[in-house]
């Protein structure tokens, strides 16, 4: 159990480091922990669209900080609330 806990902690720290690097490259002056806390407050649901028959993730209106974090990870929210990926 201790080895598994240690592995989980190391993976979590690695992910926090990757998040921090992405935020820094985007010019955001917040920590990875703050970004995670901000994004926990952004609620979403998975909805099936009649137009194309595929599910779409619908988000509530993000705050400016949440929108900046999404942009750092090459995503944005359309006016209808659909999460989109920016191809780079």
XYZ file of N, CA and C in Angstrom:
264
model
N 0.817 -1.190 0.000
C 0.000 0.000 0.000
C 0.864 1.257 0.000
N 1.979 1.217 0.679
C 2.839 2.396 0.754
C 3.448 2.684 -0.615
N 3.882 1.645 -1.323
C 4.451 1.858 -2.652
C 3.417 2.434 -3.610
N 2.191 1.961 -3.524
C 1.135 2.466 -4.383
C 0.854 3.937 -4.059
N 0.842 4.272 -2.772
C 0.618 5.656 -2.360
C 1.751 6.546 -2.857
N 2.964 6.068 -2.770
C 4.120 6.829 -3.242
C 4.028 7.059 -4.749
N 3.653 6.034 -5.493
C 3.489 6.172 -6.944
C 2.408 7.201 -7.270
N 1.293 7.132 -6.569
C 0.204 8.087 -6.796
C 0.665 9.508 -6.525
N 1.409 9.708 -5.464
C 1.923 11.044 -5.137
C 2.892 11.542 -6.201
N 3.756 10.680 -6.687
C 4.724 11.075 -7.709
C 4.009 11.436 -9.022
N 2.991 10.669 -9.382
C 2.239 10.974 -10.596
C 1.520 12.309 -10.447
N 0.918 12.549 -9.277
C 0.217 13.817 -9.034
C 1.181 14.992 -9.115
N 2.360 14.867 -8.534
C 3.356 15.943 -8.598
C 3.833 16.179 -10.029
N 3.973 15.107 -10.779
C 4.370 15.232 -12.182
C 3.316 15.990 -12.972
N 2.044 15.635 -12.776
C 0.958 16.343 -13.462
C 0.903 17.811 -13.060
N 1.093 18.110 -11.782
C 1.099 19.506 -11.349
C 2.243 20.272 -12.024
N 3.383 19.628 -12.173
C 4.501 20.264 -12.863
C 4.194 20.525 -14.327
N 3.551 19.561 -14.990
C 3.174 19.744 -16.396
C 2.145 20.865 -16.546
N 1.194 20.916 -15.626
C 0.202 21.995 -15.654
C 0.889 23.336 -15.466
N 1.809 23.406 -14.505
C 2.517 24.660 -14.233
C 3.318 25.112 -15.453
N 3.974 24.174 -16.135
C 4.731 24.527 -17.345
C 3.812 25.084 -18.429
N 2.660 24.471 -18.627
C 1.726 24.932 -19.645
C 1.198 26.320 -19.298
N 0.894 26.558 -18.015
C 0.412 27.874 -17.587
C 1.491 28.943 -17.785
N 2.731 28.604 -17.455
C 3.840 29.552 -17.635
C 4.043 29.898 -19.105
N 3.974 28.896 -19.993
C 4.132 29.152 -21.426
C 3.026 30.039 -21.972
N 1.840 29.961 -21.357
C 0.714 30.789 -21.794
C 0.761 32.185 -21.170
N 1.741 32.419 -20.288
C 1.886 33.733 -19.668
C 0.984 33.969 -18.469
N 0.399 32.913 -17.928
C -0.457 33.057 -16.750
C 0.402 33.009 -15.491
N 0.154 33.925 -14.603
C 0.938 34.028 -13.371
C 0.199 33.412 -12.193
N -0.292 32.184 -12.360
C -0.961 31.476 -11.274
C -0.300 30.121 -11.104
N -0.479 29.540 -9.932
C 0.105 28.224 -9.681
C -0.814 27.141 -10.221
N -0.266 25.953 -10.378
C -1.055 24.825 -10.853
C -2.164 24.497 -9.853
N -1.873 24.611 -8.578
C -2.875 24.335 -7.546
C -4.038 25.311 -7.641
N -3.740 26.593 -7.869
C -4.793 27.593 -8.031
C -5.614 27.296 -9.274
N -4.968 26.901 -10.354
C -5.682 26.574 -11.592
C -6.621 25.393 -11.380
N -6.156 24.383 -10.671
C -7.000 23.216 -10.400
C -8.211 23.631 -9.565
N -8.004 24.470 -8.568
C -9.119 24.945 -7.738
C -10.114 25.742 -8.571
N -9.614 26.589 -9.480
C -10.490 27.368 -10.352
C -11.325 26.451 -11.243
N -10.690 25.438 -11.810
C -11.387 24.573 -12.753
C -12.376 23.635 -12.062
N -12.175 23.365 -10.779
C -13.145 22.549 -10.038
C -14.492 23.247 -9.927
N -14.494 24.562 -10.046
C -15.727 25.330 -9.919
C -16.471 25.451 -11.252
N -15.892 24.922 -12.323
C -16.517 24.979 -13.641
C -17.277 23.669 -13.866
N -18.591 23.761 -13.941
C -19.420 22.569 -14.058
C -19.768 22.299 -15.516
N -19.964 21.025 -15.822
C -20.278 20.636 -17.190
C -21.214 19.438 -17.191
N -21.756 19.155 -18.358
C -22.545 17.941 -18.557
C -22.313 17.451 -19.974
N -22.601 16.199 -20.210
C -22.456 15.597 -21.529
C -23.842 15.509 -22.149
N -24.045 16.167 -23.287
C -25.359 16.223 -23.945
C -25.262 15.638 -25.347
N -26.310 14.911 -25.731
C -26.379 14.368 -27.093
C -27.034 15.404 -27.984
N -26.390 15.753 -29.082
C -26.908 16.740 -30.010
C -27.694 16.048 -31.129
N -28.870 16.583 -31.460
C -29.678 16.009 -32.531
C -29.040 16.208 -33.894
N -28.309 17.304 -34.049
C -27.764 17.653 -35.361
C -26.772 16.628 -35.889
N -25.847 16.171 -35.050
C -24.849 15.225 -35.548
C -24.851 13.895 -34.803
N -25.692 13.759 -33.800
C -25.807 12.490 -33.093
C -24.625 12.149 -32.204
N -23.742 13.105 -32.005
C -22.577 12.867 -31.161
C -22.734 13.634 -29.850
N -22.158 13.104 -28.777
C -22.244 13.836 -27.515
C -21.315 15.053 -27.529
N -21.721 16.078 -26.817
C -20.900 17.283 -26.689
C -20.853 17.672 -25.226
N -19.693 18.086 -24.773
C -19.535 18.543 -23.398
C -19.997 19.994 -23.338
N -21.043 20.271 -22.560
C -21.589 21.616 -22.409
C -21.117 22.161 -21.067
N -20.507 23.344 -21.100
C -19.987 23.974 -19.885
C -20.817 25.184 -19.520
N -20.836 25.468 -18.222
C -21.426 26.730 -17.821
C -20.486 27.849 -18.258
N -20.942 29.083 -18.196
C -20.116 30.215 -18.623
C -18.877 30.310 -17.726
N -17.676 30.147 -18.293
C -16.468 30.214 -17.463
C -16.141 31.657 -17.067
N -15.491 31.795 -15.924
C -14.984 33.100 -15.527
C -13.804 33.437 -16.425
N -13.297 34.649 -16.322
C -12.154 35.029 -17.156
C -10.933 34.169 -16.824
N -10.717 33.894 -15.546
C -9.578 33.050 -15.147
C -9.723 31.644 -15.716
N -10.927 31.100 -15.661
C -11.155 29.762 -16.205
C -10.987 29.753 -17.723
N -11.452 30.798 -18.385
C -11.278 30.889 -19.835
C -9.802 30.973 -20.198
N -9.017 31.700 -19.411
C -7.579 31.800 -19.662
C -6.892 30.448 -19.477
N -7.309 29.707 -18.462
C -6.741 28.376 -18.224
C -7.097 27.446 -19.375
N -8.348 27.476 -19.814
C -8.746 26.653 -20.956
C -7.933 27.013 -22.197
N -7.723 28.301 -22.417
C -6.946 28.747 -23.572
C -5.502 28.250 -23.488
N -4.938 28.205 -22.281
C -3.573 27.704 -22.096
C -3.461 26.239 -22.520
N -4.567 25.510 -22.418
C -4.577 24.105 -22.807
C -5.233 23.895 -24.175
N -5.277 24.983 -24.975
C -5.774 24.947 -26.355
C -7.246 24.555 -26.446
N -8.070 25.064 -25.515
C -9.508 24.843 -25.546
C -10.221 26.178 -25.389
N -11.454 26.235 -25.832
C -12.287 27.408 -25.603
C -13.740 26.950 -25.544
N -14.609 27.817 -25.053
C -16.032 27.511 -24.931
C -16.791 28.403 -25.901
N -17.620 27.796 -26.749
C -18.420 28.579 -27.687
C -19.537 29.288 -26.944
N -20.233 30.185 -27.635
C -21.330 30.923 -27.009
C -22.459 29.999 -26.567
N -22.573 28.828 -27.196
C -23.606 27.866 -26.787
C -23.135 26.966 -25.655
N -21.880 27.164 -25.185
C -21.372 26.396 -24.056
C -20.640 25.127 -24.418
N -20.396 24.893 -25.701
C -19.727 23.665 -26.119
C -18.215 23.848 -26.028
N -17.553 22.894 -25.390
C -16.100 22.913 -25.257
C -15.471 22.537 -26.584
N -14.548 23.365 -27.091
C -13.886 23.123 -28.369
C -12.382 23.048 -28.170
N -11.733 22.295 -29.025
C -10.278 22.191 -29.018
C -9.720 23.040 -30.153
N -8.694 23.815 -29.843
C -8.017 24.617 -30.860
C -6.905 23.765 -31.450
N -6.926 23.561 -32.766
C -5.857 22.795 -33.388
C -4.650 23.704 -33.581
N -3.504 23.212 -33.132
C -2.259 23.987 -33.253
C -1.262 23.252 -34.105
